[in-house]
Short mmCIF file of C-alpha atoms in Angstrom, two decimals:
data_model
loop_
_atom_site.label_atom_id
_atom_site.label_comp_id
_atom_site.label_asym_id
_atom_site.label_seq_id
_atom_site.Cartn_x
_atom_site.Cartn_y
_atom_site.Cartn_z
CA UNK A 1 148.11 74.54 192.21
CA UNK A 2 145.43 76.96 193.37
CA UNK A 3 141.67 76.51 193.16
CA UNK A 4 139.12 79.22 193.86
CA UNK A 5 135.50 80.17 193.24
CA UNK A 6 135.10 83.13 190.88
CA UNK A 7 131.32 83.35 191.10
CA UNK A 8 128.19 81.30 191.62
CA UNK A 9 129.10 77.82 190.46
CA UNK A 10 132.23 79.06 188.62
CA UNK A 11 135.54 77.55 189.74
CA UNK A 12 139.07 78.29 188.58
CA UNK A 13 142.08 75.97 188.86
CA UNK A 14 145.44 77.69 188.37
CA UNK A 15 148.40 75.48 187.45
CA UNK A 16 151.47 77.71 187.04
CA UNK A 17 154.26 76.40 184.83
CA UNK A 18 157.10 77.92 182.85
CA UNK A 19 158.23 74.69 181.20
CA UNK A 20 155.96 75.00 178.16
CA UNK A 21 156.19 77.31 175.16
CA UNK A 22 152.40 77.43 175.07
CA UNK A 23 149.68 78.35 177.53
CA UNK A 24 146.58 76.20 177.96
CA UNK A 25 143.10 77.45 178.81
CA UNK A 26 140.02 75.31 179.37
CA UNK A 27 136.36 76.07 180.05
CA UNK A 28 134.17 73.08 180.90
CA UNK A 29 130.53 72.81 181.94
CA UNK A 30 130.02 69.87 184.29
CA UNK A 31 126.54 68.39 184.42
CA UNK A 32 125.05 65.05 185.50
CA UNK A 33 125.16 62.51 182.68
CA UNK A 34 121.62 61.57 181.65
CA UNK A 35 120.32 59.63 178.67
CA UNK A 36 117.73 62.29 177.89
CA UNK A 37 120.25 65.17 177.69
CA UNK A 38 123.54 63.54 176.64
CA UNK A 39 123.11 64.02 172.89
CA UNK A 40 122.07 67.66 173.11
CA UNK A 41 124.88 68.49 175.51
CA UNK A 42 127.40 66.75 173.23
CA UNK A 43 126.10 68.75 170.26
CA UNK A 44 126.19 72.17 171.94
CA UNK A 45 129.97 72.85 171.96
CA UNK A 46 130.28 71.64 168.35
CA UNK A 47 127.63 74.15 167.23
CA UNK A 48 129.17 76.92 169.37
CA UNK A 49 132.51 76.27 167.67
CA UNK A 50 130.96 77.13 164.28
CA UNK A 51 130.86 80.87 164.93
CA UNK A 52 130.11 83.82 167.18
CA UNK A 53 128.13 87.04 166.75
CA UNK A 54 131.38 88.84 165.89
CA UNK A 55 132.84 85.99 163.82
CA UNK A 56 129.74 84.32 162.37
CA UNK A 57 131.39 81.49 160.45
CA UNK A 58 134.39 79.19 160.71
CA UNK A 59 136.31 81.17 158.10
CA UNK A 60 136.18 84.43 160.06
CA UNK A 61 136.75 82.57 163.32
CA UNK A 62 139.84 80.88 161.88
CA UNK A 63 141.10 84.25 160.66
CA UNK A 64 140.73 85.65 164.19
CA UNK A 65 142.73 82.71 165.57
CA UNK A 66 145.41 83.23 162.92
CA UNK A 67 145.85 86.80 164.17
CA UNK A 68 146.53 85.28 167.60
CA UNK A 69 149.57 83.48 166.16
CA UNK A 70 147.60 80.38 165.26
CA UNK A 71 145.94 79.82 168.62
CA UNK A 72 143.82 76.67 168.68
CA UNK A 73 140.37 76.31 170.23
CA UNK A 74 138.79 72.85 170.16
CA UNK A 75 135.53 71.62 171.63
CA UNK A 76 135.48 68.67 174.00
CA UNK A 77 132.92 66.11 175.19
CA UNK A 78 134.04 63.90 178.09
CA UNK A 79 132.66 61.64 180.79
CA UNK A 80 134.05 61.96 184.30
CA UNK A 81 132.45 59.62 186.77
CA UNK A 82 128.74 60.01 186.14
CA UNK A 83 129.07 63.55 184.82
CA UNK A 84 129.26 64.86 181.29
CA UNK A 85 131.83 67.61 180.71
CA UNK A 86 131.49 69.77 177.61
CA UNK A 87 133.32 72.93 176.60
CA UNK A 88 136.51 74.18 174.99
CA UNK A 89 140.25 73.81 175.37
CA UNK A 90 142.70 76.28 173.87
CA UNK A 91 146.44 76.27 173.29
CA UNK A 92 148.31 79.45 172.38
CA UNK A 93 151.85 80.81 172.44
CA UNK A 94 153.00 81.71 175.92
CA UNK A 95 153.75 85.40 176.37
CA UNK A 96 157.48 84.76 176.76
CA UNK A 97 157.64 83.44 173.18
CA UNK A 98 155.44 85.83 171.16
CA UNK A 99 157.55 87.67 168.55
CA UNK A 100 156.55 91.17 169.65
CA UNK A 101 155.82 90.47 173.28
CA UNK A 102 152.07 90.47 172.61
CA UNK A 103 149.74 89.31 175.37
CA UNK A 104 147.54 86.50 174.05
CA UNK A 105 145.84 85.34 177.25
CA UNK A 106 143.25 88.11 177.34
CA UNK A 107 142.10 87.93 173.70
CA UNK A 108 141.97 84.11 173.78
CA UNK A 109 139.92 84.14 177.00
CA UNK A 110 137.65 86.77 175.43
CA UNK A 111 137.16 84.63 172.33
CA UNK A 112 136.25 81.53 174.34
CA UNK A 113 133.80 83.64 176.31
CA UNK A 114 132.26 84.82 173.02
CA UNK A 115 131.93 81.29 171.71
CA UNK A 116 130.02 80.27 174.81
CA UNK A 117 128.00 83.40 175.53
CA UNK A 118 127.58 85.08 172.15
CA UNK A 119 127.14 82.37 169.50
CA UNK A 120 126.10 82.95 165.90
CA UNK A 121 122.28 82.97 165.82
CA UNK A 122 119.35 84.08 163.71
CA UNK A 123 116.22 85.38 165.41
CA UNK A 124 117.65 84.20 168.72
CA UNK A 125 118.20 80.61 167.59
CA UNK A 126 121.15 78.60 166.41
CA UNK A 127 121.58 78.57 162.65
CA UNK A 128 119.81 75.56 161.18
CA UNK A 129 122.68 74.74 158.82
CA UNK A 130 125.14 74.65 161.71
CA UNK A 131 122.89 72.41 163.79
CA UNK A 132 122.26 69.96 160.95
CA UNK A 133 125.92 69.85 159.99
CA UNK A 134 127.07 69.08 163.51
CA UNK A 135 124.27 66.56 164.00
CA UNK A 136 125.68 64.66 161.02
CA UNK A 137 129.17 64.82 162.53
CA UNK A 138 127.93 63.59 165.91
CA UNK A 139 126.04 60.71 164.30
CA UNK A 140 129.23 59.79 162.41
CA UNK A 141 131.12 59.74 165.73
CA UNK A 142 128.49 57.48 167.30
CA UNK A 143 128.56 55.15 164.30
CA UNK A 144 132.35 55.18 164.45
CA UNK A 145 132.16 53.40 167.80
CA UNK A 146 130.17 50.60 166.15
CA UNK A 147 132.71 50.33 163.33
CA UNK A 148 135.55 49.86 165.82
CA UNK A 149 134.50 46.53 167.23
CA UNK A 150 136.83 46.73 170.21
CA UNK A 151 135.33 50.07 171.26
CA UNK A 152 131.87 48.75 170.50
CA UNK A 153 132.29 45.68 172.72
CA UNK A 154 133.65 47.75 175.59
CA UNK A 155 130.77 50.20 175.17
CA UNK A 156 128.19 47.40 175.12
CA UNK A 157 129.69 45.90 178.25
CA UNK A 158 129.12 49.15 180.16
CA UNK A 159 125.61 49.44 178.74
CA UNK A 160 124.76 45.97 180.02
CA UNK A 161 126.64 46.26 183.28
CA UNK A 162 125.49 49.77 184.17
CA UNK A 163 122.17 49.83 182.35
CA UNK A 164 120.36 51.31 185.34
CA UNK A 165 123.19 53.72 186.20
CA UNK A 166 124.30 56.94 184.50
CA UNK A 167 127.71 55.39 183.87
CA UNK A 168 126.11 53.21 181.21
CA UNK A 169 125.22 56.31 179.15
CA UNK A 170 127.56 57.25 176.30
CA UNK A 171 129.14 60.69 176.42
CA UNK A 172 127.75 61.22 172.90
CA UNK A 173 124.25 59.93 173.63
CA UNK A 174 122.39 57.83 171.07
CA UNK A 175 121.87 58.32 167.35
CA UNK A 176 118.07 58.32 167.65
CA UNK A 177 118.24 61.14 170.18
CA UNK A 178 120.54 63.21 167.96
CA UNK A 179 118.14 62.88 165.04
CA UNK A 180 115.30 64.41 167.07
CA UNK A 181 117.20 67.58 167.97
CA UNK A 182 115.94 70.80 166.39
CA UNK A 183 117.52 74.28 166.58
CA UNK A 184 114.77 75.37 168.98
CA UNK A 185 115.26 72.36 171.26
CA UNK A 186 119.02 72.82 171.18
CA UNK A 187 118.66 76.46 172.19
CA UNK A 188 116.60 75.42 175.21
CA UNK A 189 119.23 72.86 176.22
CA UNK A 190 122.01 75.40 175.70
CA UNK A 191 120.36 78.03 177.90
CA UNK A 192 119.75 75.53 180.69
CA UNK A 193 123.29 74.17 180.45
CA UNK A 194 125.14 77.48 180.72
CA UNK A 195 122.79 78.91 183.36
CA UNK A 196 122.52 75.97 185.73
CA UNK A 197 125.68 73.87 185.33
CA UNK A 198 128.96 74.26 187.15
CA UNK A 199 131.67 75.91 185.06
CA UNK A 200 135.22 74.69 185.64
CA UNK A 201 138.05 76.89 184.31
CA UNK A 202 141.68 75.77 184.07
CA UNK A 203 144.88 77.59 183.15
CA UNK A 204 148.37 76.13 182.66
CA UNK A 205 151.14 78.57 181.82
CA UNK A 206 153.41 81.32 183.06
CA UNK A 207 150.92 84.19 183.53
CA UNK A 208 150.31 85.38 187.08
CA UNK A 209 147.30 84.18 189.04
CA UNK A 210 145.84 87.67 189.29
CA UNK A 211 146.14 88.32 185.59
CA UNK A 212 144.44 85.05 184.63
CA UNK A 213 141.71 85.58 187.19
CA UNK A 214 140.91 89.04 185.85
CA UNK A 215 140.92 87.80 182.24
CA UNK A 216 138.49 85.00 183.04
CA UNK A 217 136.21 87.17 185.16
CA UNK A 218 135.98 89.64 182.27
CA UNK A 219 135.42 86.93 179.65
CA UNK A 220 132.56 85.34 181.60
CA UNK A 221 131.09 88.47 183.21
CA UNK A 222 127.76 88.00 181.40
CA UNK A 223 127.43 84.30 182.17
CA UNK A 224 123.80 83.75 183.20
CA UNK A 225 123.44 82.07 186.57
CA UNK A 226 120.27 80.55 187.90
CA UNK A 227 120.11 77.81 190.49
CA UNK A 228 123.36 76.01 189.76
CA UNK A 229 123.18 72.26 190.23
CA UNK A 230 125.98 70.21 191.70
CA UNK A 231 127.81 67.53 189.72
CA UNK A 232 126.48 64.04 190.20
CA UNK A 233 127.93 61.95 193.00
CA UNK A 234 129.05 58.68 191.46
CA UNK A 235 127.06 55.68 192.66
CA UNK A 236 128.48 52.26 193.37
CA UNK A 237 126.78 48.92 193.85
CA UNK A 238 127.86 45.36 194.65
CA UNK A 239 128.21 42.65 192.05
CA UNK A 240 125.24 40.28 191.68
CA UNK A 241 125.37 36.84 193.22
CA UNK A 242 125.57 35.36 189.73
CA UNK A 243 127.29 37.17 186.86
CA UNK A 244 125.32 38.11 183.74
CA UNK A 245 126.38 36.66 180.39
CA UNK A 246 125.45 38.51 177.21
CA UNK A 247 126.32 37.36 173.69
CA UNK A 248 125.77 39.24 170.45
CA UNK A 249 126.38 38.26 166.86
CA UNK A 250 127.77 40.56 164.19
CA UNK A 251 129.67 40.18 160.96
CA UNK A 252 133.11 40.01 162.59
CA UNK A 253 136.07 37.71 162.06
CA UNK A 254 137.58 38.21 165.52
CA UNK A 255 135.54 37.74 168.68
CA UNK A 256 135.60 40.39 171.39
CA UNK A 257 135.36 39.26 174.99
CA UNK A 258 134.70 42.07 177.49
CA UNK A 259 134.30 41.44 181.21
CA UNK A 260 133.17 43.82 183.92
CA UNK A 261 134.01 43.56 187.61
CA UNK A 262 132.71 45.49 190.63
CA UNK A 263 135.32 46.52 193.18
CA UNK A 264 134.28 46.48 196.81
CA UNK A 265 137.38 48.29 198.07
CA UNK A 266 137.64 52.08 198.21
CA UNK A 267 141.44 51.91 198.61
CA UNK A 268 142.18 53.63 195.29
CA UNK A 269 146.01 53.40 195.33
CA UNK A 270 145.84 49.69 196.12
CA UNK A 271 143.26 49.16 193.37
CA UNK A 272 145.45 51.02 190.86
CA UNK A 273 148.28 48.62 191.60
CA UNK A 274 146.04 45.53 191.65
CA UNK A 275 144.77 46.43 188.20
CA UNK A 276 148.28 47.13 186.93
CA UNK A 277 149.31 43.66 188.08
CA UNK A 278 146.21 42.06 186.55
CA UNK A 279 146.11 43.60 183.08
CA UNK A 280 146.91 47.29 183.15
CA UNK A 281 150.51 47.18 181.83
CA UNK A 282 152.69 45.33 179.33
CA UNK A 283 154.17 43.37 182.26
CA UNK A 284 150.78 42.32 183.61
CA UNK A 285 149.52 38.79 184.04
CA UNK A 286 146.97 39.12 181.25
CA UNK A 287 149.58 40.34 178.77
CA UNK A 288 152.38 37.93 179.70
CA UNK A 289 150.26 34.82 180.20
CA UNK A 290 146.97 35.02 178.34
CA UNK A 291 148.36 36.85 175.31
CA UNK A 292 152.06 36.02 175.10
CA UNK A 293 152.54 32.63 176.74
CA UNK A 294 149.24 30.92 175.87
CA UNK A 295 148.36 32.94 172.74
CA UNK A 296 144.67 32.87 173.64
CA UNK A 297 144.08 36.53 172.81
CA UNK A 298 145.17 38.98 170.14
CA UNK A 299 145.06 41.58 172.90
CA UNK A 300 144.10 41.41 176.56
CA UNK A 301 144.10 44.44 178.85
CA UNK A 302 142.28 45.62 181.95
CA UNK A 303 141.26 49.13 182.97
CA UNK A 304 140.48 50.46 186.42
CA UNK A 305 137.66 53.01 186.27
CA UNK A 306 138.85 55.03 189.22
CA UNK A 307 135.84 57.37 189.29
CA UNK A 308 133.35 54.47 189.29
CA UNK A 309 135.33 51.72 191.08
CA UNK A 310 135.06 49.18 188.28
CA UNK A 311 137.57 47.01 186.46
CA UNK A 312 136.90 46.05 182.86
CA UNK A 313 138.77 43.56 180.70
CA UNK A 314 138.99 43.95 176.93
CA UNK A 315 140.24 41.11 174.74
CA UNK A 316 140.18 39.90 171.15
CA UNK A 317 139.92 36.14 170.65
CA UNK A 318 139.09 33.35 168.26
CA UNK A 319 135.51 32.29 168.96
CA UNK A 320 136.62 28.70 169.54
CA UNK A 321 138.86 29.93 172.38
CA UNK A 322 136.07 31.67 174.29
CA UNK A 323 135.95 29.30 177.26
CA UNK A 324 139.72 28.88 177.46
CA UNK A 325 140.26 32.64 177.36
CA UNK A 326 137.51 33.27 179.90
CA UNK A 327 138.89 30.64 182.28
CA UNK A 328 142.45 31.92 181.97
CA UNK A 329 141.46 35.55 182.54
CA UNK A 330 139.68 34.50 185.71
CA UNK A 331 142.68 32.37 186.71
CA UNK A 332 145.02 35.36 186.38
CA UNK A 333 142.71 37.48 188.53
CA UNK A 334 142.75 34.74 191.14
CA UNK A 335 146.55 34.68 191.01
CA UNK A 336 146.62 38.38 191.88
CA UNK A 337 144.03 37.90 194.61
CA UNK A 338 146.02 35.07 196.16
CA UNK A 339 149.30 36.95 195.99
CA UNK A 340 151.01 34.64 193.52
CA UNK A 341 153.33 37.44 192.49
CA UNK A 342 157.04 37.90 191.95
CA UNK A 343 158.82 40.89 193.49
CA UNK A 344 159.59 42.28 190.03
CA UNK A 345 155.88 42.26 189.16
CA UNK A 346 154.95 44.44 192.11
CA UNK A 347 157.82 46.84 191.66
CA UNK A 348 157.19 47.03 187.92
CA UNK A 349 153.53 47.85 188.50
CA UNK A 350 154.41 50.49 191.08
CA UNK A 351 157.04 52.03 188.80
CA UNK A 352 154.65 52.13 185.84
CA UNK A 353 151.84 53.76 187.81
CA UNK A 354 154.02 56.34 189.55
CA UNK A 355 155.65 57.21 186.22
CA UNK A 356 152.22 57.71 184.66
CA UNK A 357 151.36 60.32 187.27
CA UNK A 358 154.83 61.87 187.16
CA UNK A 359 154.78 62.37 183.39
CA UNK A 360 151.47 64.23 183.59
CA UNK A 361 153.59 67.26 184.35
CA UNK A 362 154.95 67.01 180.80
CA UNK A 363 151.56 67.36 179.10
CA UNK A 364 149.20 70.28 179.54
CA UNK A 365 146.34 68.26 178.08
CA UNK A 366 146.83 65.36 180.48
CA UNK A 367 147.14 67.72 183.44
CA UNK A 368 143.90 69.49 182.54
CA UNK A 369 142.10 66.18 182.00
CA UNK A 370 143.27 64.89 185.38
CA UNK A 371 142.21 67.98 187.28
CA UNK A 372 138.88 68.13 185.45
CA UNK A 373 138.20 64.58 186.62
CA UNK A 374 139.12 65.53 190.16
CA UNK A 375 136.88 68.61 190.11
CA UNK A 376 133.94 66.78 188.53
CA UNK A 377 134.02 63.99 191.12
CA UNK A 378 134.84 66.03 194.20
CA UNK A 379 138.41 64.82 194.69
CA UNK A 380 141.41 66.93 195.58
CA UNK A 381 144.54 64.77 195.25
CA UNK A 382 147.28 66.10 192.99
CA UNK A 383 149.49 63.85 190.84
CA UNK A 384 152.17 64.29 193.53
CA UNK A 385 149.71 63.11 196.17
CA UNK A 386 148.90 60.02 194.09
CA UNK A 387 152.61 59.21 193.69
CA UNK A 388 153.13 59.45 197.46
CA UNK A 389 150.11 57.24 198.10
CA UNK A 390 151.28 54.63 195.60
CA UNK A 391 154.72 54.55 197.21
CA UNK A 392 153.12 53.69 200.56
CA UNK A 393 150.91 50.81 199.37
CA UNK A 394 151.86 47.45 200.86
CA UNK A 395 151.31 44.03 199.32
CA UNK A 396 148.78 43.32 202.07
CA UNK A 397 146.68 46.31 200.99
CA UNK A 398 146.82 45.23 197.36
CA UNK A 399 145.64 41.73 198.22
CA UNK A 400 142.87 43.07 200.44
CA UNK A 401 141.64 45.31 197.63
CA UNK A 402 141.95 42.63 194.95
CA UNK A 403 140.03 40.16 197.11
CA UNK A 404 136.95 42.37 196.74
CA UNK A 405 136.92 42.31 192.92
CA UNK A 406 133.81 40.41 191.79
CA UNK A 407 132.65 39.50 188.28
CA UNK A 408 129.47 41.34 187.31
CA UNK A 409 128.92 41.02 183.55
CA UNK A 410 130.46 39.20 180.59
CA UNK A 411 129.82 40.47 177.08
CA UNK A 412 130.89 38.42 174.06
CA UNK A 413 130.72 39.71 170.50
CA UNK A 414 131.05 36.82 168.05
CA UNK A 415 130.70 36.25 164.33
CA UNK A 416 127.42 35.12 162.87
CA UNK A 417 126.76 31.39 162.88
CA UNK A 418 129.69 30.85 165.20
CA UNK A 419 129.38 29.15 168.54
CA UNK A 420 131.27 29.84 171.74
#
């Protein structure tokens, strides 16, 4: 892995590999996540993907990709720490496998550069039809979160728990904000985004470092650069003395209990293992006890938000089992904190986590996503570094980290006219 600065606020991460039949190229703008800009930033790459000055509609753009042996270019909207990352990822046949030995890296890089820097416009503005069409798609995506009640409950938990922090903002923004976007306003947001946000470029494939560097420098040679802002530094805060309890009623048949915990420890490898033991794997205490043994939940999992130092629990329950499920989830956390663990639990958690990092090497998409998260949050560990760190974590470190997990917020989504 090599990382270098190509220009003002433009960084390139080179991940050489000859194990794939495809090459992978990514261009991502990293900007602080804010409620007032999230919707516009989420909309921008979708509109850019509709066409360029040279290929002004999706039909001509698709034809151009077909000529590149079916290369794919997709837009992305992600949240990494308290930053929003928007841009494009592309997958195309690696040079070693093209039928006539054609070089696809350069034309694909050029096309991504065109999508970002030379979009289809009229009188200097985005086409109204493209903006309105993608606004409708973005609103559908936002509403889709509401329709998936598990996602909705987890989203509402973060809104309540991190309401005064950027982490509580959705990567898509809010429907009301999308509705207010006009082509003129979107153009203003677009110009600010590409001129003042960090651009992170990633390549995974067999091409040489020098060749990729030259292709990217050429593709983004006209990128406007003003005063480039730094990505947001993720904030942390302690849990309140008394947890917050929030209940909401909707027309649902299965209750959703989501719980958010603040983690006082900055020992990331130990926290990864503590969470794996608690609810992060199919051999965890939540899965084996709360779900399987006691049948209190249809599902019960926990997630460690490594970039924000939070643990969240997601579970589906019968409303009548709310208190029993809540008590048992807390009891299983206490069991981890007190070290009531079998040897097989610890080794199973360690094996699962190390395997997760090891298998990243088998997926270009997962590798790019990992390194984007590292770049956006100012971290430099590789998957190999994380494996080595996990191997060295002792039980004492896990218990010390788990001891600093504190309940912050409980969100319960229940059916109407039901009582907890």
